Amino acid sequence: YEAKESRSSVVVYKADMETAYLRRLTVEQRLRYGLATDALYMVYQPQVNQAGTIVGLEALVRWQDEELGSVSPSEFVDVAEKSGLMIPLGAFVLDTSLKEFRELSAALNTPLDLAINISVIQFCQPGFVDAVLAALRKHDVPPPVLVLEITETLFMGNFERALKTICDLRKHGIRLAMDDFGTGYSSLSLLRQLPLDELKIDKSFIDGLVDDERAANMVRSIVAIAESHNMSLIAEGVEEQKQVDALTTMGCGRFQGYFFSRPLPMADLKKQLIGSARQPDAPATIRRS
Ligand code: C2E
Ligand code: MG
Ligand code: MG
Ligand code: MG
């Protein structure tokens, strides 16, 4: 390490870049293999209302590789987006989530929403809307159940095109949510031009909610934006009762986070939900983990 310290910082930086580059190549190679060999699977995180009743699920992809171990979706989704693997990965996510969701909803008497994250690469692919509609038909899931989560990066590309896709999806009753809201690039004027159904308040604001007045003010502003644009709201990354209380006071009544439940494989979720709704017509509630 002495030798390394005596090197110029440029050299060290270059070494870091090489390491990052090699990691990316390995992840890409292993992901290609993983997609072909069923190494990916989905987990689902409950979304709840003020009564703790589950009202929806967010599908989140997972990957357990033989050599790399478990790789975070933040890392491999990024690699997929840069390597042409996002299209097969996105197709896997859509098909698997709808299939597993259909099996769950057949066993429940509570209607639930299903939220699926969509990469900008998928969203801008010609034929995306038809592919979504075909997947819904294949698994017999009605379009109004589906919420597609997009991020603000979508509008850094072709805004008109993105807008048209959003309108096409909504014409079929599919809803759109803006994920990680408040962290990205979207301005208020941009939001005014967009027919979106839901804002997801980013975890970074929820983290600071109780102690940081600026985070709390940001959440108040987001609540006001949602109200004035007729959008529904959900807070993500809720970890404490105090945050639930503060959000409720501020006017956000839907939550997602470890306080209610971690993301779970469908089989586990099914057991928990069917167990909690044993009385006929009782809504499924989430046991806090
Ligand atoms: P996201 O869509 O904003 O998902 C929320 C992330 O926060 C998830 O991380 C979730 O596990 C985590 N989370 C939820 N509640 C809590 C909490 O209370 N505390 C903490 N610390 N974390 C919480 P995950 O699953 O690692 O996903 C990271 C990101 O990767 C996602 O952020 C999304 O952008 C992307 N991603 C995940 N699955 C998919 C997918 O199927 N397709 C696409 N395109 N992107 C995905
Ligand atoms: Mg999301
Ligand atoms: Mg998010
Ligand atoms: Mg995120």
PDB file of N, CA and C in Angstrom, residues 167-232:
ATOM      1  N   CYS A 167     -49.692   8.371 -22.358  1.00  0.00           N
ATOM      2  CA  CYS A 167     -51.106   8.530 -22.722  1.00  0.00           C
ATOM      3  C   CYS A 167     -51.691   7.222 -23.248  1.00  0.00           C
ATOM      4  N   ASP A 168     -50.932   6.512 -24.074  1.00  0.00           N
ATOM      5  CA  ASP A 168     -51.408   5.218 -24.591  1.00  0.00           C
ATOM      6  C   ASP A 168     -51.688   4.241 -23.454  1.00  0.00           C
ATOM      7  N   LEU A 169     -50.775   4.164 -22.511  1.00  0.00           N
ATOM      8  CA  LEU A 169     -50.941   3.238 -21.388  1.00  0.00           C
ATOM      9  C   LEU A 169     -52.174   3.610 -20.579  1.00  0.00           C
ATOM     10  N   ARG A 170     -52.345   4.907 -20.309  1.00  0.00           N
ATOM     11  CA  ARG A 170     -53.467   5.351 -19.485  1.00  0.00           C
ATOM     12  C   ARG A 170     -54.801   5.152 -20.184  1.00  0.00           C
ATOM     13  N   LYS A 171     -54.791   5.249 -21.513  1.00  0.00           N
ATOM     14  CA  LYS A 171     -56.009   4.976 -22.288  1.00  0.00           C
ATOM     15  C   LYS A 171     -56.523   3.564 -22.007  1.00  0.00           C
ATOM     16  N   HIS A 172     -55.599   2.655 -21.713  1.00  0.00           N
ATOM     17  CA  HIS A 172     -55.979   1.278 -21.419  1.00  0.00           C
ATOM     18  C   HIS A 172     -56.228   1.055 -19.929  1.00  0.00           C
ATOM     19  N   GLY A 173     -56.151   2.120 -19.148  1.00  0.00           N
ATOM     20  CA  GLY A 173     -56.431   1.990 -17.716  1.00  0.00           C
ATOM     21  C   GLY A 173     -55.214   1.659 -16.866  1.00  0.00           C
ATOM     22  N   ILE A 174     -54.039   1.585 -17.504  1.00  0.00           N
ATOM     23  CA  ILE A 174     -52.807   1.321 -16.749  1.00  0.00           C
ATOM     24  C   ILE A 174     -52.350   2.630 -16.101  1.00  0.00           C
ATOM     25  N   ARG A 175     -51.968   2.559 -14.821  1.00  0.00           N
ATOM     26  CA  ARG A 175     -51.546   3.775 -14.116  1.00  0.00           C
ATOM     27  C   ARG A 175     -50.023   3.937 -14.120  1.00  0.00           C
ATOM     28  N   LEU A 176     -49.613   5.198 -13.958  1.00  0.00           N
ATOM     29  CA  LEU A 176     -48.187   5.520 -13.966  1.00  0.00           C
ATOM     30  C   LEU A 176     -47.800   6.198 -12.666  1.00  0.00           C
ATOM     31  N   ALA A 177     -46.696   5.739 -12.070  1.00  0.00           N
ATOM     32  CA  ALA A 177     -46.198   6.373 -10.846  1.00  0.00           C
ATOM     33  C   ALA A 177     -44.801   6.915 -11.098  1.00  0.00           C
ATOM     34  N   MET A 178     -44.511   8.082 -10.515  1.00  0.00           N
ATOM     35  CA  MET A 178     -43.168   8.640 -10.585  1.00  0.00           C
ATOM     36  C   MET A 178     -42.403   8.172  -9.350  1.00  0.00           C
ATOM     37  N   ASP A 179     -41.409   7.308  -9.581  1.00  0.00           N
ATOM     38  CA  ASP A 179     -40.614   6.721  -8.498  1.00  0.00           C
ATOM     39  C   ASP A 179     -39.557   7.719  -8.017  1.00  0.00           C
ATOM     40  N   ASP A 180     -39.099   7.562  -6.802  1.00  0.00           N
ATOM     41  CA  ASP A 180     -38.001   8.372  -6.247  1.00  0.00           C
ATOM     42  C   ASP A 180     -38.268   9.858  -6.415  1.00  0.00           C
ATOM     43  N   PHE A 181     -39.516  10.261  -6.268  1.00  0.00           N
ATOM     44  CA  PHE A 181     -39.866  11.643  -6.589  1.00  0.00           C
ATOM     45  C   PHE A 181     -39.143  12.633  -5.682  1.00  0.00           C
ATOM     46  N   GLY A 182     -38.621  13.679  -6.295  1.00  0.00           N
ATOM     47  CA  GLY A 182     -37.942  14.728  -5.546  1.00  0.00           C
ATOM     48  C   GLY A 182     -36.433  14.645  -5.657  1.00  0.00           C
ATOM     49  N   THR A 183     -35.911  13.520  -6.166  1.00  0.00           N
ATOM     50  CA  THR A 183     -34.455  13.358  -6.239  1.00  0.00           C
ATOM     51  C   THR A 183     -33.896  13.710  -7.609  1.00  0.00           C
ATOM     52  N   GLY A 184     -34.754  13.748  -8.601  1.00  0.00           N
ATOM     53  CA  GLY A 184     -34.254  13.848  -9.966  1.00  0.00           C
ATOM     54  C   GLY A 184     -34.420  15.212 -10.565  1.00  0.00           C
ATOM     55  N   TYR A 185     -34.766  15.201 -11.824  1.00  0.00           N
ATOM     56  CA  TYR A 185     -34.629  16.409 -12.594  1.00  0.00           C
ATOM     57  C   TYR A 185     -35.958  17.117 -12.844  1.00  0.00           C
ATOM     58  N   SER A 186     -37.077  16.451 -12.526  1.00  0.00           N
ATOM     59  CA  SER A 186     -38.336  17.003 -13.001  1.00  0.00           C
ATOM     60  C   SER A 186     -38.708  18.309 -12.316  1.00  0.00           C
ATOM     61  N   SER A 187     -39.063  19.273 -13.113  1.00  0.00           N
ATOM     62  CA  SER A 187     -39.475  20.559 -12.591  1.00  0.00           C
ATOM     63  C   SER A 187     -40.984  20.544 -12.429  1.00  0.00           C
ATOM     64  N   LEU A 188     -41.488  21.536 -11.730  1.00  0.00           N
ATOM     65  CA  LEU A 188     -42.931  21.605 -11.542  1.00  0.00           C
ATOM     66  C   LEU A 188     -43.647  21.774 -12.869  1.00  0.00           C
ATOM     67  N   SER A 189     -43.036  22.531 -13.798  1.00  0.00           N
ATOM     68  CA  SER A 189     -43.717  22.773 -15.073  1.00  0.00           C
ATOM     69  C   SER A 189     -43.784  21.479 -15.885  1.00  0.00           C
ATOM     70  N   LEU A 190     -42.741  20.668 -15.748  1.00  0.00           N
ATOM     71  CA  LEU A 190     -42.731  19.369 -16.426  1.00  0.00           C
ATOM     72  C   LEU A 190     -43.871  18.505 -15.891  1.00  0.00           C
ATOM     73  N   LEU A 191     -43.979  18.507 -14.572  1.00  0.00           N
ATOM     74  CA  LEU A 191     -45.002  17.696 -13.927  1.00  0.00           C
ATOM     75  C   LEU A 191     -46.404  18.119 -14.361  1.00  0.00           C
ATOM     76  N   ARG A 192     -46.550  19.427 -14.580  1.00  0.00           N
ATOM     77  CA  ARG A 192     -47.849  19.951 -14.986  1.00  0.00           C
ATOM     78  C   ARG A 192     -48.270  19.396 -16.355  1.00  0.00           C
ATOM     79  N   GLN A 193     -47.267  19.095 -17.199  1.00  0.00           N
ATOM     80  CA  GLN A 193     -47.578  18.598 -18.545  1.00  0.00           C
ATOM     81  C   GLN A 193     -47.811  17.092 -18.575  1.00  0.00           C
ATOM     82  N   LEU A 194     -47.598  16.425 -17.425  1.00  0.00           N
ATOM     83  CA  LEU A 194     -47.612  14.970 -17.424  1.00  0.00           C
ATOM     84  C   LEU A 194     -48.840  14.382 -16.761  1.00  0.00           C
ATOM     85  N   PRO A 195     -49.567  13.544 -17.462  1.00  0.00           N
ATOM     86  CA  PRO A 195     -50.697  12.888 -16.810  1.00  0.00           C
ATOM     87  C   PRO A 195     -50.231  11.679 -16.008  1.00  0.00           C
ATOM     88  N   LEU A 196     -49.795  11.893 -14.784  1.00  0.00           N
ATOM     89  CA  LEU A 196     -49.356  10.782 -13.936  1.00  0.00           C
ATOM     90  C   LEU A 196     -50.405  10.516 -12.867  1.00  0.00           C
ATOM     91  N   ASP A 197     -50.387   9.311 -12.322  1.00  0.00           N
ATOM     92  CA  ASP A 197     -51.397   8.923 -11.348  1.00  0.00           C
ATOM     93  C   ASP A 197     -50.894   8.966  -9.913  1.00  0.00           C
ATOM     94  N   GLU A 198     -49.573   8.784  -9.760  1.00  0.00           N
ATOM     95  CA  GLU A 198     -49.057   8.634  -8.403  1.00  0.00           C
ATOM     96  C   GLU A 198     -47.636   9.179  -8.270  1.00  0.00           C
ATOM     97  N   LEU A 199     -47.339   9.768  -7.113  1.00  0.00           N
ATOM     98  CA  LEU A 199     -45.970  10.144  -6.774  1.00  0.00           C
ATOM     99  C   LEU A 199     -45.493   9.255  -5.635  1.00  0.00           C
ATOM    100  N   LYS A 200     -44.275   8.743  -5.777  1.00  0.00           N
ATOM    101  CA  LYS A 200     -43.670   7.995  -4.679  1.00  0.00           C
ATOM    102  C   LYS A 200     -42.613   8.892  -4.041  1.00  0.00           C
ATOM    103  N   ILE A 201     -42.836   9.263  -2.790  1.00  0.00           N
ATOM    104  CA  ILE A 201     -41.886  10.145  -2.099  1.00  0.00           C
ATOM    105  C   ILE A 201     -40.627   9.343  -1.786  1.00  0.00           C
ATOM    106  N   ASP A 202     -39.484   9.825  -2.228  1.00  0.00           N
ATOM    107  CA  ASP A 202     -38.237   9.083  -2.082  1.00  0.00           C
ATOM    108  C   ASP A 202     -37.846   8.883  -0.622  1.00  0.00           C
ATOM    109  N   LYS A 203     -37.222   7.731  -0.382  1.00  0.00           N
ATOM    110  CA  LYS A 203     -36.770   7.366   0.954  1.00  0.00           C
ATOM    111  C   LYS A 203     -35.889   8.429   1.611  1.00  0.00           C
ATOM    112  N   SER A 204     -35.088   9.142   0.825  1.00  0.00           N
ATOM    113  CA  SER A 204     -34.187  10.126   1.426  1.00  0.00           C
ATOM    114  C   SER A 204     -34.954  11.195   2.214  1.00  0.00           C
ATOM    115  N   PHE A 205     -36.148  11.539   1.772  1.00  0.00           N
ATOM    116  CA  PHE A 205     -36.961  12.526   2.511  1.00  0.00           C
ATOM    117  C   PHE A 205     -37.601  11.903   3.749  1.00  0.00           C
ATOM    118  N   ILE A 206     -37.953  10.614   3.626  1.00  0.00           N
ATOM    119  CA  ILE A 206     -38.572   9.929   4.763  1.00  0.00           C
ATOM    120  C   ILE A 206     -37.534   9.762   5.880  1.00  0.00           C
ATOM    121  N   ASP A 207     -36.286   9.467   5.496  1.00  0.00           N
ATOM    122  CA  ASP A 207     -35.201   9.321   6.472  1.00  0.00           C
ATOM    123  C   ASP A 207     -35.054  10.561   7.351  1.00  0.00           C
ATOM    124  N   GLY A 208     -35.191  11.739   6.729  1.00  0.00           N
ATOM    125  CA  GLY A 208     -34.960  12.967   7.477  1.00  0.00           C
ATOM    126  C   GLY A 208     -36.210  13.542   8.105  1.00  0.00           C
ATOM    127  N   LEU A 209     -37.322  12.890   7.835  1.00  0.00           N
ATOM    128  CA  LEU A 209     -38.626  13.467   8.167  1.00  0.00           C
ATOM    129  C   LEU A 209     -38.767  13.933   9.612  1.00  0.00           C
ATOM    130  N   VAL A 210     -38.297  13.115  10.546  1.00  0.00           N
ATOM    131  CA  VAL A 210     -38.543  13.399  11.949  1.00  0.00           C
ATOM    132  C   VAL A 210     -37.580  14.459  12.507  1.00  0.00           C
ATOM    133  N   ASP A 211     -36.324  14.473  12.027  1.00  0.00           N
ATOM    134  CA  ASP A 211     -35.314  15.366  12.616  1.00  0.00           C
ATOM    135  C   ASP A 211     -34.922  16.561  11.759  1.00  0.00           C
ATOM    136  N   ASP A 212     -35.160  16.470  10.469  1.00  0.00           N
ATOM    137  CA  ASP A 212     -34.630  17.494   9.570  1.00  0.00           C
ATOM    138  C   ASP A 212     -35.783  18.310   8.994  1.00  0.00           C
ATOM    139  N   GLU A 213     -35.841  19.569   9.408  1.00  0.00           N
ATOM    140  CA  GLU A 213     -36.966  20.420   9.014  1.00  0.00           C
ATOM    141  C   GLU A 213     -37.043  20.593   7.497  1.00  0.00           C
ATOM    142  N   ARG A 214     -35.863  20.568   6.843  1.00  0.00           N
ATOM    143  CA  ARG A 214     -35.881  20.742   5.382  1.00  0.00           C
ATOM    144  C   ARG A 214     -36.509  19.544   4.680  1.00  0.00           C
ATOM    145  N   ALA A 215     -36.203  18.338   5.175  1.00  0.00           N
ATOM    146  CA  ALA A 215     -36.820  17.134   4.600  1.00  0.00           C
ATOM    147  C   ALA A 215     -38.328  17.173   4.835  1.00  0.00           C
ATOM    148  N   ALA A 216     -38.724  17.597   6.044  1.00  0.00           N
ATOM    149  CA  ALA A 216     -40.148  17.676   6.367  1.00  0.00           C
ATOM    150  C   ALA A 216     -40.853  18.684   5.457  1.00  0.00           C
ATOM    151  N   ASN A 217     -40.202  19.813   5.205  1.00  0.00           N
ATOM    152  CA  ASN A 217     -40.794  20.809   4.302  1.00  0.00           C
ATOM    153  C   ASN A 217     -40.926  20.270   2.881  1.00  0.00           C
ATOM    154  N   MET A 218     -39.924  19.518   2.474  1.00  0.00           N
ATOM    155  CA  MET A 218     -39.957  18.913   1.141  1.00  0.00           C
ATOM    156  C   MET A 218     -41.162  17.970   1.034  1.00  0.00           C
ATOM    157  N   VAL A 219     -41.379  17.170   2.059  1.00  0.00           N
ATOM    158  CA  VAL A 219     -42.518  16.242   2.036  1.00  0.00           C
ATOM    159  C   VAL A 219     -43.827  17.033   1.985  1.00  0.00           C
ATOM    160  N   ARG A 220     -43.914  18.114   2.789  1.00  0.00           N
ATOM    161  CA  ARG A 220     -45.132  18.946   2.736  1.00  0.00           C
ATOM    162  C   ARG A 220     -45.371  19.474   1.328  1.00  0.00           C
ATOM    163  N   SER A 221     -44.308  19.913   0.668  1.00  0.00           N
ATOM    164  CA  SER A 221     -44.455  20.421  -0.710  1.00  0.00           C
ATOM    165  C   SER A 221     -44.923  19.321  -1.647  1.00  0.00           C
ATOM    166  N   ILE A 222     -44.355  18.132  -1.501  1.00  0.00           N
ATOM    167  CA  ILE A 222     -44.742  17.031  -2.388  1.00  0.00           C
ATOM    168  C   ILE A 222     -46.221  16.674  -2.178  1.00  0.00           C
ATOM    169  N   VAL A 223     -46.663  16.690  -0.911  1.00  0.00           N
ATOM    170  CA  VAL A 223     -48.077  16.424  -0.623  1.00  0.00           C
ATOM    171  C   VAL A 223     -48.955  17.465  -1.336  1.00  0.00           C
ATOM    172  N   ALA A 224     -48.529  18.727  -1.266  1.00  0.00           N
ATOM    173  CA  ALA A 224     -49.306  19.800  -1.908  1.00  0.00           C
ATOM    174  C   ALA A 224     -49.335  19.620  -3.435  1.00  0.00           C
ATOM    175  N   ILE A 225     -48.202  19.237  -4.007  1.00  0.00           N
ATOM    176  CA  ILE A 225     -48.134  19.004  -5.458  1.00  0.00           C
ATOM    177  C   ILE A 225     -49.095  17.882  -5.860  1.00  0.00           C
ATOM    178  N   ALA A 226     -49.051  16.794  -5.100  1.00  0.00           N
ATOM    179  CA  ALA A 226     -49.921  15.649  -5.414  1.00  0.00           C
ATOM    180  C   ALA A 226     -51.381  16.075  -5.335  1.00  0.00           C
ATOM    181  N   GLU A 227     -51.717  16.828  -4.293  1.00  0.00           N
ATOM    182  CA  GLU A 227     -53.112  17.259  -4.151  1.00  0.00           C
ATOM    183  C   GLU A 227     -53.536  18.150  -5.304  1.00  0.00           C
ATOM    184  N   SER A 228     -52.693  19.118  -5.658  1.00  0.00           N
ATOM    185  CA  SER A 228     -53.103  20.054  -6.696  1.00  0.00           C
ATOM    186  C   SER A 228     -53.113  19.417  -8.081  1.00  0.00           C
ATOM    187  N   HIS A 229     -52.384  18.318  -8.259  1.00  0.00           N
ATOM    188  CA  HIS A 229     -52.400  17.634  -9.557  1.00  0.00           C
ATOM    189  C   HIS A 229     -53.284  16.393  -9.547  1.00  0.00           C
ATOM    190  N   ASN A 230     -54.023  16.188  -8.457  1.00  0.00           N
ATOM    191  CA  ASN A 230     -54.898  15.029  -8.376  1.00  0.00           C
ATOM    192  C   ASN A 230     -54.183  13.697  -8.492  1.00  0.00           C
ATOM    193  N   MET A 231     -53.011  13.613  -7.867  1.00  0.00           N
ATOM    194  CA  MET A 231     -52.262  12.365  -7.914  1.00  0.00           C
ATOM    195  C   MET A 231     -52.295  11.705  -6.554  1.00  0.00           C
ATOM    196  N   SER A 232     -52.244  10.368  -6.531  1.00  0.00           N
ATOM    197  CA  SER A 232     -52.160   9.714  -5.236  1.00  0.00           C
ATOM    198  C   SER A 232     -50.693   9.683  -4.806  1.00  0.00           C
TER     199      SER A 232
END
